[in-house]
Each structure stands twice: as structure tokens, then as C-alpha cells.
Amino acid sequence: MKYFLIICVCTLLVSCSSTPNVLYNSPCFDSQEEAAIVGREIFNKGFNNRVSYWVTGDSGKSIAGLGLMYGGFEPTSYCPNGGYPILVYFDNSASKLDIENVKSWSRVVLESMLKERTNQQ
């Protein structure tokens, strides 16, 4: 599990250093810290694998270049009334998957996981 997290972090860093494509942004949170906590929780609960299930049919496969961002960007372009979003980004140069398909399923999965989180509280 530790190696998987290390690989995910490396993928996130490589993706952040190139120009990632923002696919979707979540509702805005009150603070960047709250967005980071929720973003990490969702990613660690299998965000990438759930998207992979719908895109490739295999939840055991991780989609290279797919991740969540919750900092390191100007939030006002995503939350004009204030707040901090979680962004889904995808650099498809590593996977060559259809960006529209990944975009569609990433949005569905993120919204679903945010609802699951709300229902558990």
C-alpha cells in the first residue's frame, strides 16, 4: 500500500509539473485545508480505481495522469464567490485514454464520493 501511495504522489507531481487538463471542479470549501482533507480522503478511498472501472472496466488498474488538486492554483477562477475547490485533472499523454470519457466518469465518481462522505457524517 505504501508503494502505491508513493507511485500516486509521483504521478501527481509529474502531472503538476506539466500542464494538466482540469476536467472538473467540485463545490467550493470554506478553506484550502478543508479541501485538502476531503481531497486526500477521496483519493485514498479509491477515486482513481473507481474512475478506471468505468473507463477501462478494470478497477485494479490505476489511470496514469489522473489525480485531484486542492492547492497550488488560483481558486477564484473556480470559486468566484470565495472558497477552495477540489479539481480533477488528467494528463492523458501517459495513458492515451479518451479525455472526454475520463472527464465524464471522473465527474460522476467525484460527485458520488462527495455524497457518500456527506452521508457518512
C-alpha positions as CSV (number, residue, x, y, z in Angstrom):
1,M,0.0,0.0,0.0
2,K,2.9,2.4,0.8
3,Y,4.4,1.8,-2.6
4,F,1.0,2.5,-4.3
5,L,0.8,5.8,-2.4
6,I,4.4,6.7,-3.4
7,I,3.6,6.0,-7.1
8,C,0.4,8.1,-6.8
9,V,2.3,11.0,-5.3
10,C,5.0,10.8,-8.0
11,T,2.3,10.7,-10.7
12,L,0.7,13.7,-9.1
13,L,4.0,15.6,-9.0
14,V,4.8,14.8,-12.6
15,S,1.3,15.7,-13.7
16,C,1.5,19.0,-11.8
17,S,4.9,19.9,-13.5
18,S,3.4,19.6,-16.9
19,T,0.2,21.5,-17.9
20,P,-2.6,19.3,-16.6
21,N,-6.1,19.5,-18.1
22,V,-8.6,20.4,-15.4
23,L,-11.6,18.2,-16.1
24,Y,-14.0,19.2,-13.3
25,N,-14.1,21.2,-10.1
26,S,-16.1,20.2,-7.0
27,P,-18.2,22.5,-4.9
28,C,-16.2,25.1,-3.0
29,F,-15.0,24.5,0.5
30,D,-14.5,27.1,3.3
31,S,-10.8,26.7,3.5
32,Q,-7.9,25.2,1.5
33,E,-7.2,22.9,4.4
34,E,-10.8,21.5,4.3
35,A,-10.5,21.0,0.5
36,A,-7.1,19.2,1.1
37,I,-8.5,16.9,3.8
38,V,-11.5,16.0,1.7
39,G,-9.4,15.6,-1.5
40,R,-6.9,13.3,0.2
41,E,-9.6,11.2,1.8
42,I,-11.4,10.7,-1.6
43,F,-8.3,9.9,-3.4
44,N,-7.2,7.4,-0.7
45,K,-10.6,5.7,-0.8
46,G,-10.0,4.7,-4.4
47,F,-11.0,7.7,-6.6
48,N,-8.6,6.7,-9.4
49,N,-9.6,3.0,-9.3
50,R,-13.3,3.8,-9.4
51,V,-12.8,6.0,-12.4
52,S,-10.7,3.3,-14.0
53,Y,-13.5,0.8,-13.5
54,W,-15.9,2.9,-15.6
55,V,-13.3,3.9,-18.2
56,T,-11.4,0.6,-18.7
57,G,-13.6,-2.0,-17.0
58,D,-10.8,-2.8,-14.6
59,S,-10.8,-1.2,-11.1
60,G,-7.4,-2.9,-10.3
61,K,-5.8,-0.6,-12.9
62,S,-4.8,2.9,-12.0
63,I,-5.1,5.6,-14.6
64,A,-1.8,7.3,-15.1
65,G,-2.0,11.1,-15.0
66,L,-5.4,11.2,-13.2
67,G,-5.5,13.0,-9.9
68,L,-7.0,15.5,-7.6
69,M,-5.7,19.0,-6.9
70,Y,-6.7,21.2,-3.9
71,G,-3.9,23.7,-3.9
72,G,-1.3,25.4,-5.9
73,F,-3.7,27.3,-8.2
74,E,-5.7,30.5,-8.0
75,P,-9.1,29.4,-6.6
76,T,-11.1,32.5,-7.6
77,S,-11.4,31.2,-11.2
78,Y,-13.1,28.1,-9.9
79,C,-14.9,29.6,-6.9
80,P,-15.8,33.2,-7.9
81,N,-17.8,33.8,-4.7
82,G,-15.0,32.6,-2.5
83,G,-13.8,29.2,-1.3
84,Y,-11.5,26.5,-2.4
85,P,-12.4,23.6,-4.8
86,I,-11.0,20.2,-5.4
87,L,-10.0,19.9,-9.1
88,V,-9.9,16.7,-11.2
89,Y,-7.1,16.9,-13.6
90,F,-5.9,14.5,-16.3
91,D,-2.7,14.4,-18.3
92,N,-3.5,11.9,-21.0
93,S,-0.1,11.8,-22.5
94,A,0.8,8.8,-20.3
95,S,-2.3,6.8,-20.9
96,K,-3.8,7.8,-24.2
97,L,-7.3,7.3,-22.9
98,D,-10.2,9.4,-24.3
99,I,-10.2,12.6,-22.3
100,E,-14.0,13.1,-22.7
101,N,-14.7,9.6,-21.3
102,V,-12.3,10.2,-18.4
103,K,-13.8,13.6,-17.8
104,S,-17.4,12.3,-17.7
105,W,-16.6,9.4,-15.3
106,S,-14.3,11.5,-13.1
107,R,-17.2,13.9,-12.5
108,V,-19.6,11.2,-11.7
109,V,-17.2,9.4,-9.4
110,L,-16.2,12.6,-7.5
111,E,-19.8,13.7,-7.0
112,S,-20.7,10.2,-5.8
113,M,-17.8,10.1,-3.4
114,L,-18.6,13.5,-2.0
115,K,-22.2,12.4,-1.4
116,E,-21.0,9.2,0.2
117,R,-18.8,11.2,2.5
118,T,-21.7,13.5,3.4
119,N,-24.0,10.6,4.2
120,Q,-21.4,9.0,6.5
121,Q,-21.1,12.1,8.6
